[in-house]
């Protein structure tokens, strides 16, 4: 993350990473295609980027800290030659931000080479790691993803598919995996489907795996379907083989994918992300009527909900905050003294649409409250008479353990304050959160993980230390 993104993250939850994979029957530009796929998934992680390429089983990996466009040059990509590739962009939720923790992870084992890229978080990684270490295993990273590759290597006796299935029976939590081994590309989604993964193809007949459908679109591919919860797909010269490795029937995809993480042009589990956000805004407008002159959205993820809110309320929508998309990437400490300045560098008010107006601000969520308070102050300084704040998701009261950086519960403002206390704290004239009922309506059903809102998780969670 760059310095301003770190400072802005006070009101946001951060995704761990994005994964991408491609398989071709022939040696082709798989590294270049993976590069563009990762570029489209950059919103899911900005700390590091990596690509592993398999030349019919011989794997080469290149990864570095930084954005995809900074890590890979044409010269580097031209050296990554093969018929299959996987890629990864990372935001750390477990493990420090350093090159050793960048992915994909690559290793040699009994059956040759293997490379793994992981999106998500394992809830029993610590226990498994300790058991492996007691058995003589050594670890080179501090991330839970290394547990997966070590388990596969430990269980590999002759059949890699069986080694992977055995590993999946041992790990718990959230994971979308793309794996290169032998002349195969393997995609796996956890039994509850908490983290997303989908399948696509292109005009050449190559197969693509991606965290989001927007990356398949970006490389000129065609979306085929979502990988189902508890499904493993094995892609090789024979095509796609689907294996149902888990009999769990309770789906629980992450609700925050639709609220904030995913790009609005993605479709996840059959639901268009943009449409679900617009619908959330419409439902939010019905909850608490307010007399106002203009509705604005906090760029970028708050804008679809603001459009829906304006449509339903009849209050005109306008651009109220201009986002600077060209912020430097120097790391600085997020001190309180620098926080307001950083927000103002990234978001500047469009005074002509705010001065003398009663303004409704729509954001996708309100997690910690610090940035929301600064945004309201910015709008007031621009001359707004009133500022009404609306969150297009319910109040976040609990931590996430499945690949999202939410910090500890005591840092979540809704866990320690009432709505009225939060309203006063952020200096809004009125405040409202989308209700749980309406959020589920916007998601077209109730089969979602909503643990960060109500504390009810689909998988047992570790004890917070």
Short mmCIF file of C-alpha atoms in Angstrom, two decimals:
data_model
loop_
_atom_site.label_atom_id
_atom_site.label_comp_id
_atom_site.label_asym_id
_atom_site.label_seq_id
_atom_site.Cartn_x
_atom_site.Cartn_y
_atom_site.Cartn_z
CA UNK A 1 0.00 0.00 0.00
CA UNK A 2 1.20 3.55 -0.60
CA UNK A 3 1.34 6.10 2.21
CA UNK A 4 -2.02 7.70 1.43
CA UNK A 5 -3.73 4.32 1.11
CA UNK A 6 -2.40 3.38 4.54
CA UNK A 7 -3.85 6.53 6.01
CA UNK A 8 -7.17 6.19 4.18
CA UNK A 9 -7.52 2.59 5.38
CA UNK A 10 -8.81 3.79 8.76
CA UNK A 11 -12.36 3.35 7.49
CA UNK A 12 -11.68 0.39 5.21
CA UNK A 13 -11.08 -3.31 5.48
CA UNK A 14 -8.31 -4.57 3.23
CA UNK A 15 -8.32 -7.64 1.02
CA UNK A 16 -5.36 -10.01 1.27
CA UNK A 17 -4.65 -10.66 -2.39
CA UNK A 18 -5.71 -11.67 -5.87
CA UNK A 19 -4.78 -14.79 -7.83
CA UNK A 20 -4.68 -15.53 -11.56
CA UNK A 21 -3.77 -18.54 -13.67
CA UNK A 22 -3.67 -19.61 -17.32
CA UNK A 23 -3.10 -22.93 -19.08
CA UNK A 24 -2.28 -23.39 -22.78
CA UNK A 25 -1.49 -26.56 -24.72
CA UNK A 26 1.34 -24.69 -26.41
CA UNK A 27 4.17 -22.40 -25.38
CA UNK A 28 2.65 -18.94 -25.65
CA UNK A 29 2.68 -15.54 -23.99
CA UNK A 30 1.30 -16.83 -20.68
CA UNK A 31 3.50 -14.51 -18.59
CA UNK A 32 2.28 -11.44 -20.47
CA UNK A 33 -1.34 -12.54 -20.14
CA UNK A 34 -0.84 -13.15 -16.41
CA UNK A 35 0.73 -9.70 -16.08
CA UNK A 36 -2.41 -8.07 -17.50
CA UNK A 37 -4.58 -10.29 -15.31
CA UNK A 38 -2.70 -9.14 -12.20
CA UNK A 39 -2.93 -5.55 -13.38
CA UNK A 40 -6.72 -5.92 -13.41
CA UNK A 41 -6.61 -7.41 -9.90
CA UNK A 42 -4.27 -4.75 -8.49
CA UNK A 43 -7.04 -3.36 -6.26
CA UNK A 44 -6.84 -6.57 -4.21
CA UNK A 45 -3.22 -6.05 -3.14
CA UNK A 46 -0.46 -3.52 -3.71
CA UNK A 47 2.45 -4.78 -1.58
CA UNK A 48 3.98 -7.34 -3.90
CA UNK A 49 3.44 -9.10 -7.21
CA UNK A 50 4.72 -12.40 -8.57
CA UNK A 51 4.39 -14.80 -11.49
CA UNK A 52 5.38 -18.47 -11.77
CA UNK A 53 5.59 -19.96 -15.27
CA UNK A 54 5.62 -23.68 -16.08
CA UNK A 55 7.28 -24.91 -19.26
CA UNK A 56 5.53 -28.30 -19.32
CA UNK A 57 6.50 -28.92 -15.70
CA UNK A 58 9.69 -26.88 -15.29
CA UNK A 59 8.75 -23.87 -13.13
CA UNK A 60 10.43 -20.47 -12.94
CA UNK A 61 9.22 -17.74 -10.54
CA UNK A 62 9.80 -13.99 -10.41
CA UNK A 63 8.39 -11.77 -7.65
CA UNK A 64 9.21 -8.47 -6.00
CA UNK A 65 7.75 -5.87 -3.67
CA UNK A 66 5.63 -3.23 -5.38
CA UNK A 67 2.89 -2.83 -7.96
CA UNK A 68 2.58 -5.16 -10.93
CA UNK A 69 3.64 -2.48 -13.41
CA UNK A 70 6.75 -1.70 -11.36
CA UNK A 71 7.76 -5.31 -10.68
CA UNK A 72 7.59 -6.61 -14.26
CA UNK A 73 9.38 -5.19 -17.29
CA UNK A 74 9.06 -6.51 -20.87
CA UNK A 75 12.53 -8.04 -20.50
CA UNK A 76 11.53 -9.97 -17.37
CA UNK A 77 8.28 -11.20 -18.92
CA UNK A 78 10.10 -12.33 -22.07
CA UNK A 79 12.33 -14.53 -19.91
CA UNK A 80 9.31 -16.25 -18.33
CA UNK A 81 8.57 -18.77 -21.09
CA UNK A 82 6.10 -21.62 -20.85
CA UNK A 83 2.63 -22.98 -21.45
CA UNK A 84 1.07 -22.28 -18.03
CA UNK A 85 1.39 -19.60 -15.38
CA UNK A 86 -0.01 -18.42 -12.06
CA UNK A 87 0.21 -14.94 -10.57
CA UNK A 88 -0.41 -13.18 -7.26
CA UNK A 89 -0.82 -9.66 -5.89
CA UNK A 90 -0.59 -9.33 -2.13
CA UNK A 91 -1.84 -7.30 0.79
CA UNK A 92 -0.64 -8.84 4.04
CA UNK A 93 -3.10 -10.01 6.68
CA UNK A 94 -0.82 -12.70 8.08
CA UNK A 95 2.94 -12.38 7.85
CA UNK A 96 5.05 -9.28 7.48
CA UNK A 97 5.32 -7.17 4.35
CA UNK A 98 8.65 -8.41 2.96
CA UNK A 99 9.91 -10.18 -0.14
CA UNK A 100 10.10 -13.60 1.56
CA UNK A 101 6.33 -13.49 2.01
CA UNK A 102 5.57 -12.53 -1.59
CA UNK A 103 3.82 -15.15 -3.68
CA UNK A 104 3.61 -17.47 -5.60
CA UNK A 105 5.52 -19.83 -3.32
CA UNK A 106 7.64 -22.35 -5.21
CA UNK A 107 9.21 -25.58 -4.01
CA UNK A 108 10.77 -28.85 -5.18
CA UNK A 109 9.23 -32.06 -3.86
CA UNK A 110 9.06 -35.78 -4.61
CA UNK A 111 7.03 -35.32 -7.79
CA UNK A 112 9.03 -32.40 -9.21
CA UNK A 113 8.27 -28.71 -8.78
CA UNK A 114 5.19 -26.99 -7.39
CA UNK A 115 4.09 -23.35 -7.15
CA UNK A 116 1.13 -22.10 -5.13
CA UNK A 117 -0.70 -18.75 -4.96
CA UNK A 118 -3.24 -18.30 -2.16
CA UNK A 119 -5.98 -15.79 -1.42
CA UNK A 120 -7.48 -16.09 2.03
CA UNK A 121 -6.53 -17.03 5.56
CA UNK A 122 -6.21 -20.38 7.33
CA UNK A 123 -7.61 -20.49 10.84
CA UNK A 124 -5.57 -23.52 11.93
CA UNK A 125 -2.27 -22.64 10.24
CA UNK A 126 -0.43 -22.11 13.52
CA UNK A 127 -1.27 -25.59 14.81
CA UNK A 128 -0.32 -27.29 11.54
CA UNK A 129 2.90 -25.31 11.29
CA UNK A 130 3.94 -26.40 14.79
CA UNK A 131 3.22 -30.05 13.94
CA UNK A 132 5.25 -29.82 10.73
CA UNK A 133 8.14 -28.15 12.54
CA UNK A 134 8.09 -30.91 15.16
CA UNK A 135 8.40 -33.33 12.25
CA UNK A 136 11.50 -31.57 10.95
CA UNK A 137 10.02 -29.13 8.44
CA UNK A 138 11.61 -25.70 8.11
CA UNK A 139 9.77 -22.57 6.99
CA UNK A 140 11.14 -19.68 4.95
CA UNK A 141 8.18 -17.31 5.40
CA UNK A 142 5.84 -16.14 8.14
CA UNK A 143 2.68 -16.59 6.04
CA UNK A 144 0.05 -19.29 6.41
CA UNK A 145 0.22 -20.10 2.68
CA UNK A 146 3.53 -21.94 3.21
CA UNK A 147 1.67 -24.46 5.37
CA UNK A 148 -0.28 -25.51 2.27
CA UNK A 149 2.76 -26.12 0.05
CA UNK A 150 4.59 -27.95 2.86
CA UNK A 151 1.60 -30.23 3.51
CA UNK A 152 1.26 -31.09 -0.18
CA UNK A 153 4.96 -31.95 -0.38
CA UNK A 154 4.75 -34.02 2.81
CA UNK A 155 1.74 -36.00 1.56
CA UNK A 156 2.99 -36.54 -2.02
CA UNK A 157 3.69 -40.25 -2.47
CA UNK A 158 2.72 -40.81 -6.08
CA UNK A 159 -0.36 -38.83 -7.02
CA UNK A 160 -0.39 -35.04 -6.67
CA UNK A 161 -4.20 -34.83 -6.79
CA UNK A 162 -4.47 -37.14 -3.78
CA UNK A 163 -1.77 -35.18 -1.94
CA UNK A 164 -3.76 -31.99 -2.51
CA UNK A 165 -7.04 -33.61 -1.42
CA UNK A 166 -5.38 -34.86 1.75
CA UNK A 167 -4.03 -31.37 2.42
CA UNK A 168 -7.46 -29.83 1.92
CA UNK A 169 -8.83 -32.23 4.51
CA UNK A 170 -6.37 -30.86 7.06
CA UNK A 171 -6.61 -27.10 6.55
CA UNK A 172 -9.47 -24.89 7.73
CA UNK A 173 -10.48 -21.36 6.87
CA UNK A 174 -10.77 -19.41 3.64
CA UNK A 175 -8.81 -20.08 0.50
CA UNK A 176 -8.83 -19.68 -3.23
CA UNK A 177 -5.77 -21.46 -4.62
CA UNK A 178 -4.09 -21.67 -8.00
CA UNK A 179 -1.37 -24.31 -8.27
CA UNK A 180 1.19 -25.28 -10.92
CA UNK A 181 2.63 -28.78 -10.74
CA UNK A 182 3.68 -31.19 -13.47
CA UNK A 183 1.90 -30.09 -16.63
CA UNK A 184 -1.24 -29.06 -14.75
CA UNK A 185 -2.96 -25.90 -13.55
CA UNK A 186 -5.15 -26.56 -10.52
CA UNK A 187 -7.77 -24.25 -9.02
CA UNK A 188 -9.38 -24.76 -5.61
CA UNK A 189 -12.08 -22.93 -3.66
CA UNK A 190 -12.68 -23.53 0.05
CA UNK A 191 -15.72 -25.58 1.16
CA UNK A 192 -17.77 -22.46 2.01
CA UNK A 193 -16.65 -20.42 -1.00
CA UNK A 194 -15.59 -17.57 1.28
CA UNK A 195 -12.98 -16.32 -1.18
CA UNK A 196 -13.94 -16.05 -4.86
CA UNK A 197 -12.48 -17.91 -7.85
CA UNK A 198 -13.80 -18.24 -11.40
CA UNK A 199 -13.03 -19.99 -14.67
CA UNK A 200 -12.71 -18.51 -18.13
CA UNK A 201 -11.39 -19.29 -21.59
CA UNK A 202 -10.11 -17.36 -24.60
CA UNK A 203 -10.31 -17.61 -28.38
CA UNK A 204 -7.19 -19.80 -28.45
CA UNK A 205 -8.82 -22.38 -26.20
CA UNK A 206 -6.63 -21.52 -23.20
CA UNK A 207 -8.19 -21.84 -19.75
CA UNK A 208 -8.03 -19.03 -17.19
CA UNK A 209 -8.54 -18.94 -13.41
CA UNK A 210 -9.04 -15.64 -11.60
CA UNK A 211 -10.18 -14.16 -8.31
CA UNK A 212 -12.56 -11.94 -10.28
CA UNK A 213 -14.18 -12.03 -13.70
CA UNK A 214 -12.90 -8.51 -14.48
CA UNK A 215 -9.40 -9.95 -15.01
CA UNK A 216 -10.74 -12.51 -17.48
CA UNK A 217 -12.35 -9.64 -19.38
CA UNK A 218 -9.10 -7.66 -19.25
CA UNK A 219 -7.12 -10.38 -21.07
CA UNK A 220 -9.74 -10.80 -23.78
CA UNK A 221 -11.22 -13.94 -22.26
CA UNK A 222 -14.77 -15.09 -21.75
CA UNK A 223 -16.20 -15.89 -18.34
CA UNK A 224 -17.35 -19.53 -18.11
CA UNK A 225 -18.46 -20.02 -14.50
CA UNK A 226 -17.56 -19.64 -10.85
CA UNK A 227 -15.56 -22.41 -9.21
CA UNK A 228 -18.01 -23.87 -6.72
CA UNK A 229 -17.39 -24.04 -2.95
CA UNK A 230 -15.56 -27.27 -2.19
CA UNK A 231 -14.52 -27.76 -5.83
CA UNK A 232 -11.10 -28.50 -7.32
CA UNK A 233 -10.54 -28.14 -11.06
CA UNK A 234 -7.58 -29.80 -12.75
CA UNK A 235 -6.63 -28.28 -16.09
CA UNK A 236 -4.25 -30.06 -18.48
CA UNK A 237 -3.99 -31.08 -22.14
CA UNK A 238 -7.23 -33.04 -21.75
CA UNK A 239 -9.28 -30.02 -20.67
CA UNK A 240 -10.94 -29.32 -17.31
CA UNK A 241 -11.69 -32.02 -14.76
CA UNK A 242 -13.92 -31.08 -11.82
CA UNK A 243 -13.59 -32.82 -8.46
CA UNK A 244 -15.92 -32.18 -5.53
CA UNK A 245 -13.51 -32.65 -2.63
CA UNK A 246 -15.92 -31.49 0.11
CA UNK A 247 -19.51 -32.50 0.76
CA UNK A 248 -20.30 -29.32 2.68
CA UNK A 249 -23.58 -27.85 1.41
CA UNK A 250 -23.54 -24.55 3.30
CA UNK A 251 -22.25 -21.76 1.08
CA UNK A 252 -20.93 -18.61 2.75
CA UNK A 253 -19.17 -16.27 0.30
CA UNK A 254 -17.73 -13.08 1.79
CA UNK A 255 -20.35 -10.31 1.74
CA UNK A 256 -17.62 -7.65 1.68
CA UNK A 257 -16.56 -8.75 -1.79
CA UNK A 258 -19.75 -7.12 -3.07
CA UNK A 259 -19.68 -4.23 -0.62
CA UNK A 260 -16.11 -3.08 -1.18
CA UNK A 261 -13.36 -5.44 -2.35
CA UNK A 262 -14.38 -6.47 -5.85
CA UNK A 263 -14.27 -4.22 -8.88
CA UNK A 264 -17.75 -3.07 -9.91
CA UNK A 265 -17.35 -4.67 -13.35
CA UNK A 266 -16.97 -8.15 -11.84
CA UNK A 267 -19.63 -10.83 -11.47
CA UNK A 268 -19.23 -13.05 -8.40
CA UNK A 269 -21.40 -16.11 -7.76
CA UNK A 270 -23.84 -14.97 -10.42
CA UNK A 271 -24.32 -11.51 -8.94
CA UNK A 272 -23.18 -8.33 -10.70
CA UNK A 273 -21.15 -6.30 -8.20
CA UNK A 274 -22.20 -2.91 -9.58
CA UNK A 275 -25.90 -3.78 -9.53
CA UNK A 276 -25.72 -5.06 -5.95
CA UNK A 277 -24.10 -1.80 -4.81
CA UNK A 278 -26.67 0.34 -6.60
CA UNK A 279 -29.45 -1.72 -5.02
CA UNK A 280 -27.87 -1.29 -1.58
CA UNK A 281 -28.05 2.47 -2.13
CA UNK A 282 -31.72 2.28 -3.10
CA UNK A 283 -32.57 0.26 -0.01
CA UNK A 284 -30.54 2.63 2.18
CA UNK A 285 -32.57 5.58 0.89
CA UNK A 286 -35.81 3.93 2.05
CA UNK A 287 -34.62 3.48 5.64
CA UNK A 288 -34.26 7.06 6.87
CA UNK A 289 -35.74 9.95 4.91
CA UNK A 290 -33.77 13.17 4.89
CA UNK A 291 -34.30 16.60 3.32
CA UNK A 292 -31.18 17.31 1.31
CA UNK A 293 -30.03 19.06 -1.86
CA UNK A 294 -27.37 16.72 -3.19
CA UNK A 295 -26.08 13.13 -2.86
CA UNK A 296 -22.36 12.43 -3.27
CA UNK A 297 -20.37 9.19 -3.15
CA UNK A 298 -16.93 8.61 -1.68
CA UNK A 299 -14.72 7.49 -4.59
CA UNK A 300 -14.56 4.87 -5.83
CA UNK A 301 -16.55 2.12 -4.13
CA UNK A 302 -19.17 4.46 -2.60
CA UNK A 303 -20.29 5.87 -5.95
CA UNK A 304 -22.63 3.06 -7.16
CA UNK A 305 -24.52 3.12 -3.84
CA UNK A 306 -24.75 6.92 -4.08
CA UNK A 307 -26.28 6.61 -7.54
CA UNK A 308 -28.86 4.14 -6.22
CA UNK A 309 -29.58 6.36 -3.21
CA UNK A 310 -30.15 9.37 -5.47
CA UNK A 311 -32.43 7.41 -7.80
CA UNK A 312 -34.60 6.17 -4.96
CA UNK A 313 -34.69 9.39 -2.89
CA UNK A 314 -35.13 11.79 -5.78
CA UNK A 315 -32.26 13.90 -4.43
CA UNK A 316 -29.89 14.83 -7.28
CA UNK A 317 -26.58 13.00 -7.53
CA UNK A 318 -23.43 15.05 -8.07
CA UNK A 319 -19.68 14.64 -7.92
CA UNK A 320 -18.59 16.10 -4.60
CA UNK A 321 -15.13 14.65 -4.05
CA UNK A 322 -12.38 14.48 -6.66
CA UNK A 323 -9.90 11.63 -6.29
CA UNK A 324 -6.23 12.12 -7.07
CA UNK A 325 -5.21 8.87 -8.78
CA UNK A 326 -1.50 9.72 -8.96
CA UNK A 327 -0.30 9.55 -5.38
CA UNK A 328 3.34 8.67 -4.68
CA UNK A 329 4.25 5.36 -3.08
CA UNK A 330 6.70 6.45 -0.38
CA UNK A 331 5.98 4.74 2.95
CA UNK A 332 5.46 7.03 5.93
CA UNK A 333 4.08 6.41 9.38
CA UNK A 334 0.33 7.14 9.66
CA UNK A 335 0.61 9.71 12.44
CA UNK A 336 -2.44 11.70 13.43
CA UNK A 337 -0.73 14.93 12.32
CA UNK A 338 -0.29 13.62 8.76
CA UNK A 339 -3.61 11.81 8.45
CA UNK A 340 -5.82 14.76 7.55
CA UNK A 341 -3.28 16.14 5.08
CA UNK A 342 -3.04 12.76 3.35
CA UNK A 343 -6.82 12.47 2.99
CA UNK A 344 -6.99 15.98 1.55
CA UNK A 345 -4.29 15.12 -0.98
CA UNK A 346 -6.25 12.11 -2.13
CA UNK A 347 -9.77 13.61 -2.01
CA UNK A 348 -10.48 17.23 -2.74
CA UNK A 349 -13.99 18.78 -2.50
CA UNK A 350 -15.74 20.14 -5.58
CA UNK A 351 -17.02 23.29 -3.88
CA UNK A 352 -19.41 24.27 -6.66
CA UNK A 353 -21.53 21.20 -5.85
CA UNK A 354 -21.31 21.52 -2.05
CA UNK A 355 -21.36 25.17 -1.05
CA UNK A 356 -24.60 26.16 0.66
CA UNK A 357 -26.03 22.65 0.17
CA UNK A 358 -27.47 20.01 2.46
CA UNK A 359 -25.26 17.06 1.52
CA UNK A 360 -25.72 13.30 1.86
CA UNK A 361 -22.39 11.42 1.78
CA UNK A 362 -22.57 7.74 0.82
CA UNK A 363 -19.64 5.44 1.57
CA UNK A 364 -19.46 1.66 1.20
CA UNK A 365 -18.74 1.17 4.91
CA UNK A 366 -17.75 2.86 8.16
CA UNK A 367 -15.23 0.71 10.00
CA UNK A 368 -12.96 2.76 12.26
CA UNK A 369 -14.52 6.20 11.85
CA UNK A 370 -11.38 8.29 11.52
CA UNK A 371 -11.49 8.96 7.78
CA UNK A 372 -15.26 9.50 7.82
CA UNK A 373 -14.77 12.27 10.35
CA UNK A 374 -12.15 13.94 8.17
CA UNK A 375 -14.31 13.63 5.02
CA UNK A 376 -17.22 15.30 6.79
CA UNK A 377 -14.94 18.12 7.90
CA UNK A 378 -13.67 18.54 4.32
CA UNK A 379 -17.24 18.81 3.02
CA UNK A 380 -18.17 21.29 5.75
CA UNK A 381 -15.13 23.43 4.92
CA UNK A 382 -16.34 23.48 1.32
CA UNK A 383 -19.45 25.30 2.56
CA UNK A 384 -22.01 22.55 3.12
CA UNK A 385 -24.86 23.62 5.41
CA UNK A 386 -25.60 20.09 6.59
CA UNK A 387 -23.79 16.76 6.18
CA UNK A 388 -25.68 13.47 6.46
CA UNK A 389 -23.53 10.32 6.43
CA UNK A 390 -24.78 6.96 5.13
CA UNK A 391 -22.98 3.60 5.18
CA UNK A 392 -24.02 1.18 2.41
CA UNK A 393 -23.33 -1.77 4.71
CA UNK A 394 -24.21 -2.68 8.31
CA UNK A 395 -22.07 -1.67 11.26
CA UNK A 396 -18.83 -3.68 11.44
CA UNK A 397 -18.59 -4.94 15.02
CA UNK A 398 -16.34 -7.99 14.75
CA UNK A 399 -12.98 -9.00 13.32
CA UNK A 400 -12.59 -11.11 10.18
CA UNK A 401 -10.38 -14.21 10.25
CA UNK A 402 -10.65 -15.23 6.62
CA UNK A 403 -8.22 -13.03 4.71
CA UNK A 404 -9.36 -9.50 5.54
CA UNK A 405 -7.45 -6.99 7.63
CA UNK A 406 -9.97 -5.63 10.15
CA UNK A 407 -7.67 -5.14 13.15
CA UNK A 408 -8.85 -6.05 16.63
CA UNK A 409 -12.43 -5.62 17.73
CA UNK A 410 -11.68 -2.72 20.07
CA UNK A 411 -10.52 -0.65 17.07
CA UNK A 412 -13.91 -1.01 15.35
CA UNK A 413 -15.96 2.04 16.26
CA UNK A 414 -19.34 0.25 16.15
CA UNK A 415 -18.07 -2.32 18.65
CA UNK A 416 -17.70 0.34 21.35
CA UNK A 417 -20.18 3.10 20.43
CA UNK A 418 -23.87 3.39 19.65
CA UNK A 419 -25.02 4.88 16.34
CA UNK A 420 -25.78 8.19 18.08
CA UNK A 421 -22.36 8.24 19.72
CA UNK A 422 -20.71 7.54 16.35
CA UNK A 423 -22.76 10.33 14.74
CA UNK A 424 -21.45 12.78 17.30
CA UNK A 425 -17.90 11.45 16.99
CA UNK A 426 -17.74 11.93 13.22
CA UNK A 427 -19.72 15.22 13.42
CA UNK A 428 -22.55 14.22 11.07
CA UNK A 429 -26.02 15.80 11.24
CA UNK A 430 -27.52 12.31 10.82
CA UNK A 431 -26.07 8.84 10.43
CA UNK A 432 -27.52 5.58 9.16
CA UNK A 433 -26.16 2.13 8.30
CA UNK A 434 -27.75 -0.25 5.83
CA UNK A 435 -29.66 -2.85 7.83
CA UNK A 436 -28.65 -6.51 7.73
CA UNK A 437 -32.01 -7.36 6.18
CA UNK A 438 -31.56 -4.85 3.37
CA UNK A 439 -27.95 -5.87 2.78
CA UNK A 440 -29.07 -9.45 2.23
CA UNK A 441 -31.79 -8.21 -0.11
CA UNK A 442 -29.16 -6.38 -2.16
CA UNK A 443 -27.19 -9.64 -2.33
CA UNK A 444 -30.26 -11.58 -3.53
CA UNK A 445 -30.20 -14.01 -0.62
CA UNK A 446 -28.78 -14.89 2.78
CA UNK A 447 -26.04 -17.43 1.94
CA UNK A 448 -23.14 -15.12 2.78
CA UNK A 449 -20.52 -14.82 5.49
CA UNK A 450 -21.62 -11.90 7.68
CA UNK A 451 -19.41 -12.61 10.69
CA UNK A 452 -17.89 -9.12 10.73
CA UNK A 453 -21.39 -7.72 11.23
CA UNK A 454 -23.04 -10.18 13.66
CA UNK A 455 -20.21 -12.37 14.97
CA UNK A 456 -21.63 -15.56 13.41
CA UNK A 457 -18.91 -17.25 11.34
CA UNK A 458 -19.19 -20.27 9.02
CA UNK A 459 -15.87 -21.71 10.28
CA UNK A 460 -14.47 -21.93 13.82
CA UNK A 461 -12.25 -18.93 14.46
CA UNK A 462 -8.96 -18.77 16.37
CA UNK A 463 -8.86 -17.14 19.81
CA UNK A 464 -7.69 -13.55 19.58
CA UNK A 465 -4.49 -12.92 21.49
#
